[in-house]
Amino acid sequence: MNFCSDNVTGCAPEILEALARANQGPAMPYGDDALTAKVERRIAELFEHDVAVFLVATGSSANALALSCLTPPFGAIYSHPAAHVAVDECGAPEFYSGGAKMVGVPGAHGKIAAAELDQVLAASGRGMVHHVQAASVSLSQATEAGTIYRPDEIAAIGEVARRHHVRLHMDGARFANALVAQNVSPADLTWRSGVDVLSFGASKNGAMAAEAVVFFDKSLAAEMPYRRKRGGHLFSKMRFLAAQFDAYLKDELWLRHARHANAEARRLSEGLAKLPGARLLHPVEANEIFIALPEPIISGLEQAGFKFYRWTEEGPGILRLVTAFNTDPQHVTEFVKTAERLARK
Amino acid sequence: MNFCSDNVTGCAPEILEALARANQGPAMPYGDDALTAKVERRIAELFEHDVAVFLVATGSSANALALSCLTPPFGAIYSHPAAHVAVDECGAPEFYSGGAKMVGVPGAHGKIAAAELDQVLAASGRGMVHHVQAASVSLSQATEAGTIYRPDEIAAIGEVARRHHVRLHMDGARFANALVAQNVSPADLTWRSGVDVLSFGASKNGAMAAEAVVFFDKSLAAEMPYRRKRGGHLFSKMRFLAAQFDAYLKDELWLRHARHANAEARRLSEGLAKLPGARLLHPVEANEIFIALPEPIISGLEQAGFKFYRWTEEGPGILRLVTAFNTDPQHVTEFVKTAERLARK
Amino acid sequence: MNFCSDNVTGCAPEILEALARANQGPAMPYGDDALTAKVERRIAELFEHDVAVFLVATGSSANALALSCLTPPFGAIYSHPAAHVAVDECGAPEFYSGGAKMVGVPGAHGKIAAAELDQVLAASGRGMVHHVQAASVSLSQATEAGTIYRPDEIAAIGEVARRHHVRLHMDGARFANALVAQNVSPADLTWRSGVDVLSFGASKNGAMAAEAVVFFDKSLAAEMPYRRKRGGHLFSKMRFLAAQFDAYLKDELWLRHARHANAEARRLSEGLAKLPGARLLHPVEANEIFIALPEPIISGLEQAGFKFYRWTEEGPGILRLVTAFNTDPQHVTEFVKTAERLARK
Amino acid sequence: MNFCSDNVTGCAPEILEALARANQGPAMPYGDDALTAKVERRIAELFEHDVAVFLVATGSSANALALSCLTPPFGAIYSHPAAHVAVDECGAPEFYSGGAKMVGVPGAHGKIAAAELDQVLAASGRGMVHHVQAASVSLSQATEAGTIYRPDEIAAIGEVARRHHVRLHMDGARFANALVAQNVSPADLTWRSGVDVLSFGASKNGAMAAEAVVFFDKSLAAEMPYRRKRGGHLFSKMRFLAAQFDAYLKDELWLRHARHANAEARRLSEGLAKLPGARLLHPVEANEIFIALPEPIISGLEQAGFKFYRWTEEGPGILRLVTAFNTDPQHVTEFVKTAERLARK
């Protein structure tokens, strides 16, 4: 009954089986194996675009490596102030870029608005030697607030980015959750809306540890092989990263996982939102819920053995609840029932 | 029949099973799980020393992170010129240290000699502002030449290091192979001989992707948590790194693996060394063989389907052959027989 | 009639003469000369404290080097969002620190308030591996808004800093202007109020190009010699930096300069503030004026040949006017008269 | 009677006068002044080439900034192992490039030979992800051994560089000394022989502190303005750097300076070379002499008050003697006479 995060989960049985299947005989190291090549082709198909794909094991490395290909050391990276790249990676983008500056572009519900970005970029001092130079924008999809960007929103941001000669990165640690929340294709959510590079996450959605950096503009990937190696992120036994993606993308496993997580989040949030004193901080569009509840309910849930984070950075009495690919529906039901019982006290 | 490297192998069944076993229920992320704590205790026991342990997935990250804790940006790292950290990590130590300089200390058979190191350090310009400052020494155990350091050799280097106020790192990507090649303990090969930090490798010896950075002087580890996170090497589902080490160290699996690899290397090298025109470049002390063979034998072996690298950096007609934890003895036998047959032509 | 900045000025005749005087015979390079030693002693006397002094030629290098001694690569530097280190040095602090993060602490009139800083530091995530670690605070004295910090304000900030284990840097590019604006000693404005390191500027106040990084806690200076050299800021003919400081501090030249600049700023701002439609954005406490004026006055002044910057970042109709050590009082009088005449139109 | 280095000298009176002349009225900062523009044009004329010019104050910053424009963080910079950039700048090239690797290419008398460079580059692992990527070559002109490169030697190296897709930098801290030693033009020694970027030194040859980074391929300079600013090397009162170059290049001052220094070095070396037991380590082609002398002569010279460095890194009994633009011929005569007297004892 752990709703702390989608990273408290293990991995899907299909992923484990894929690892076992990949463990047959020798394979050339560092990505020169057949399975890695297969996954690269599969990702190209999935996104309906020629792509350069680089597998790594963590979301932070995917993001920081991607951004380092878009941003010179004297560059600025624009993101929502609450973005994972801005606050939860201990400065990984700064490290990988050689000292670029993260600039926050505020916006409601964890999202940047195109108009706000436009203003910030217009005032950024392009060509003025005293100022860091606008280089890239990073969107979180789904956002840290559990909301999602729609293609038209991304396209508007992409248009602003292009006009200001900055590149567009998408941190897709929860890309699957954002995708299944709307009736669009992976292409719609990325290159068709102006995304240059995607951190395509699998770890939070059922993989063990696997992320793919996907370049839609392959010219941006020229330095990536060296940056990945130099960062210590080139796996010798690459087939085991590839195997995870192979299973992840097979038979829509990733979509089924995300649909399950989103559905349980919706069910959980709907159940809780009805309680007296409850208030959702953000629309629940993916698999994260931010909700204010009366303190007796919160502590009652804790005492009942439910695990979750109190989200103190947004104030007292606020919880973050995260569902995952393998969230037990029974746990959700119990969570709501327990909360209801506590509310009646 | 692939002798290219010990990283063309998959992983041991015990490791895969451990991954499956670890995949039960939720676990707190980023190392706050029981299995990670268990592995940390196990490593302390194994080395008979209080230690700070940091699990990562690749050897390059283990080395670069370890060295970045020992070396300021204006520091120098001393290693054999052929060391993995010096030539095979695309500048990872430079990257993680913020621009330190790798300085080569030549020596026969891939090994640094204490006297040579002493001279180099004495001439390094300690306290002179124009020169980078000697900060750390990195030894490869086993070396890139397939040889090993003995405790007295390490201790002599450790004494020189201490006298010059530099720290001693050991790149133990093949630590197990070096250990079983001599009748000593893990402690003898490390802190008892003056090693401050060890990159304790498992990936090349049967794990999927797992390395442990082991600090014997825990005060050196203060910055490591941040450096690991910032480098993108803090796994959310850490239990899956821990599970690999758990199985690796259980029932001496790691030692059995290394003994097998070393034994097959010895058998292979003894068989080849007898051939007319054969010449071993280095003593075969672990699981790597560097051997000169007549060209017709080499190309004959290739045509027979054996895979290995021509080691052109040491000249023409030279092979590197690597055995591993799962090398089929039959393949070794066939390799020698084929070579003998070709030699008779 | 140029009020653009205090860096459009040349240098004081006393400074030029000091350069000529220093140009006698050979002198050992890199600071091993008598004049540099004399200046170091003089600065210690002036601040009534044992100090470590490092001369450099630019304010950005002084700041970035100082901050790099206080801040690890995974650290955070707190400053006012409008601070020179945050927006006008093209990321120099990020570069020198190896990728630290600048965090803005807003406050009225260019100043950080201790209480606000306390809150921000309390929420910074000390010891949490996902977040950059609070390491240093940088105050601008005088501020970018032309205001000054008083000893009690600095001391309050210093106390907060100490409590949160972060170090306190002062960007004293206009230290002299801040000092003469109040009846206090250099010691009062620095170490007695908790400042650990001062960028002690001279360039803007009559020197050619000379700044001193002054460490009040000498233990923080251990890496500075190497960082200065590595940054290319160790002058071979150091005596010419020292000569500037020698003359700057002799017979209170620096204080006389600053008093002149401040007095002219006061006179100018008082004259302008009386105009209809005029509005001072910040108290004029040093040598910078930020004032809103009716557009016809602004363009009239421009047409009359006065040079200044329109401070568009604070909105339309706003000027920044800067006086300097050698501002011609006649120019100030004419500026006010011209503005008055334009106002009457 | 100080022969320690050409940086123990002060500056030429013409340079000081130029500083005073430049100190008239206000001038726009950061290089937007007329004198800087004039110097840029003058340098273009001098080199008979369209150029991008960036003035800085130190040789280390000129070199490191130049190399950072040619070399990615994962790049390798090739130089003679004894080059200033390799051993005397405390890792400045590593710092500015974001962690590139300096690779030594040995050669007699401080010079790289084209054939040797060709071999090293051919074996450098172009395109192999495990290895840093060859990016730039840096030649010292004159070399650290007091020798010079001739146009045909540079052109041969330039041709090798181009063939291997690496860029050619020249550290011209003593460019003037190298130029006047042969009957060639500045263009011959630089772009006509394949040099892409020159660190054009003035500090060692009579300036106070002034160096120009001269890009012959202007496309390489795109990032330079930001890198210079970010490094803290953009002077606000730029006119004072420009003034130095203005005087330096006027009426052949720089050439007269260098001819004087070289002539005195020749006279000194010829006088000393005749002594019994004397041995020149390198041809004396510019203004540096490396000579072995019997110990009694060396200590006798020291006792007689002559100052110079014992060059212990090349062994005992070896001196380095450096002449400069203002070396008193009388001092040279006395040095030789004293040595002769000591030799007769």
Coordinates of N, CA and C in Angstrom, one line a residue, chain D residues 168-226:
Chain D
L168 N 44.7 24.0 -35.7 CA 46.1 24.4 -35.4 C 46.1 25.7 -34.6
H169 N 46.6 25.6 -33.4 CA 46.8 26.8 -32.5 C 48.3 27.1 -32.4
M170 N 48.6 28.4 -32.3 CA 50.0 28.7 -32.1 C 50.0 29.6 -30.8
D171 N 50.8 29.1 -29.8 CA 51.0 29.9 -28.6 C 52.2 30.8 -28.9
G172 N 51.9 32.1 -29.3 CA 52.9 33.0 -29.7 C 53.3 34.0 -28.5
A173 N 53.5 33.4 -27.3 CA 53.9 34.3 -26.2 C 55.2 35.0 -26.6
R174 N 56.0 34.3 -27.4 CA 57.3 34.9 -27.9 C 57.3 34.9 -29.5
F175 N 56.1 35.3 -30.0 CA 55.9 35.3 -31.5 C 56.9 36.3 -32.1
A176 N 57.1 37.4 -31.5 CA 58.0 38.5 -32.1 C 59.4 37.9 -32.1
N177 N 59.8 37.2 -31.1 CA 61.2 36.7 -31.1 C 61.4 35.7 -32.2
A178 N 60.3 34.9 -32.4 CA 60.4 33.9 -33.5 C 60.4 34.5 -34.8
L179 N 59.6 35.6 -35.0 CA 59.5 36.2 -36.3 C 60.8 36.9 -36.7
V180 N 61.4 37.7 -35.8 CA 62.6 38.4 -36.2 C 63.8 37.5 -36.4
A181 N 63.7 36.3 -35.9 CA 64.8 35.3 -36.1 C 64.9 34.8 -37.5
Q182 N 63.9 35.2 -38.3 CA 63.9 34.6 -39.7 C 63.3 35.7 -40.6
N183 N 63.6 35.6 -41.8 CA 63.2 36.6 -42.8 C 61.8 36.3 -43.4
V184 N 60.8 36.4 -42.6 CA 59.5 36.0 -43.0 C 58.5 37.0 -42.5
S185 N 57.2 36.9 -43.0 CA 56.2 37.8 -42.5 C 55.3 37.1 -41.4
P186 N 54.6 38.0 -40.7 CA 53.6 37.4 -39.7 C 52.7 36.4 -40.4
A187 N 52.2 36.7 -41.6 CA 51.3 35.9 -42.4 C 52.0 34.5 -42.7
D188 N 53.3 34.6 -43.0 CA 54.0 33.3 -43.4 C 54.0 32.4 -42.2
L189 N 54.2 33.0 -41.0 CA 54.3 32.1 -39.8 C 53.0 31.7 -39.2
T190 N 51.9 32.1 -39.8 CA 50.6 31.8 -39.3 C 49.7 31.2 -40.3
W191 N 48.7 32.0 -40.8 CA 47.7 31.4 -41.6 C 48.2 30.8 -42.9
R192 N 49.3 31.4 -43.5 CA 49.8 30.8 -44.7 C 50.4 29.4 -44.5
S193 N 50.7 29.2 -43.3 CA 51.3 27.8 -42.9 C 50.2 27.0 -42.2
G194 N 49.0 27.4 -42.2 CA 47.9 26.6 -41.7 C 47.5 26.8 -40.3
V195 N 48.0 27.9 -39.7 CA 47.6 28.2 -38.3 C 46.2 28.8 -38.3
D196 N 45.3 28.3 -37.4 CA 43.9 28.7 -37.4 C 43.8 29.9 -36.4
V197 N 44.5 29.8 -35.2 CA 44.3 30.7 -34.2 C 45.7 31.0 -33.6
L198 N 46.0 32.2 -33.3 CA 47.3 32.6 -32.7 C 47.0 33.3 -31.4
S199 N 47.8 32.9 -30.3 CA 47.9 33.7 -29.1 C 49.1 34.7 -29.4
F200 N 48.7 35.9 -29.6 CA 49.8 36.9 -30.1 C 50.2 37.7 -28.8
G201 N 51.4 37.3 -28.3 CA 51.8 37.8 -27.0 C 52.5 39.2 -27.2
A202 N 52.3 40.0 -26.2 CA 53.0 41.3 -26.1 C 53.6 41.4 -24.7
S203 N 53.1 40.8 -23.7 CA 53.5 41.0 -22.3 C 55.0 40.7 -22.1
K204 N 55.5 39.6 -22.7 CA 56.9 39.3 -22.5 C 57.8 40.1 -23.3
N205 N 57.3 40.9 -24.2 CA 58.1 41.7 -25.1 C 57.9 43.2 -25.0
G206 N 57.6 43.6 -23.8 CA 57.6 45.1 -23.5 C 56.2 45.7 -23.1
A207 N 55.2 44.9 -23.3 CA 53.9 45.4 -22.8 C 53.8 45.2 -21.3
M208 N 52.7 45.7 -20.7 CA 52.5 45.6 -19.3 C 51.7 44.3 -19.0
A209 N 50.7 44.1 -19.8 CA 49.9 42.9 -19.7 C 48.9 42.9 -20.8
A210 N 49.3 42.3 -22.0 CA 48.4 42.4 -23.1 C 48.7 41.3 -24.1
E211 N 47.7 40.6 -24.5 CA 47.8 39.5 -25.4 C 46.6 39.6 -26.4
A212 N 46.7 39.2 -27.6 CA 45.6 39.2 -28.5 C 45.4 37.7 -29.0
V213 N 44.2 37.3 -28.9 CA 43.8 36.0 -29.6 C 43.3 36.4 -31.0
V214 N 44.0 35.9 -32.0 CA 43.8 36.2 -33.4 C 43.3 35.0 -34.1
F215 N 42.0 35.1 -34.5 CA 41.4 34.0 -35.3 C 41.5 34.3 -36.8
F216 N 42.2 33.4 -37.5 CA 42.3 33.6 -38.9 C 41.1 33.0 -39.6
D217 N 40.6 31.9 -39.0 CA 39.3 31.4 -39.4 C 38.2 31.9 -38.5
K218 N 37.6 32.9 -39.0 CA 36.6 33.7 -38.1 C 35.5 32.8 -37.6
S219 N 35.1 31.8 -38.4 CA 34.0 30.9 -37.9 C 34.3 30.2 -36.6
L220 N 35.6 30.1 -36.3 CA 36.0 29.4 -35.1 C 35.8 30.3 -33.8
A221 N 35.5 31.6 -34.1 CA 35.4 32.6 -33.0 C 34.0 32.8 -32.5
A222 N 33.1 32.0 -33.0 CA 31.7 32.3 -32.7 C 31.4 32.3 -31.2
E223 N 32.0 31.4 -30.4 CA 31.8 31.3 -29.0 C 32.7 32.1 -28.2
M224 N 33.7 32.7 -28.8 CA 34.8 33.4 -28.0 C 34.3 34.5 -27.2
P225 N 33.4 35.4 -27.7 CA 32.9 36.5 -26.8 C 32.4 36.0 -25.5
Y226 N 31.6 35.0 -25.6 CA 30.9 34.5 -24.3 C 32.0 33.8 -23.5

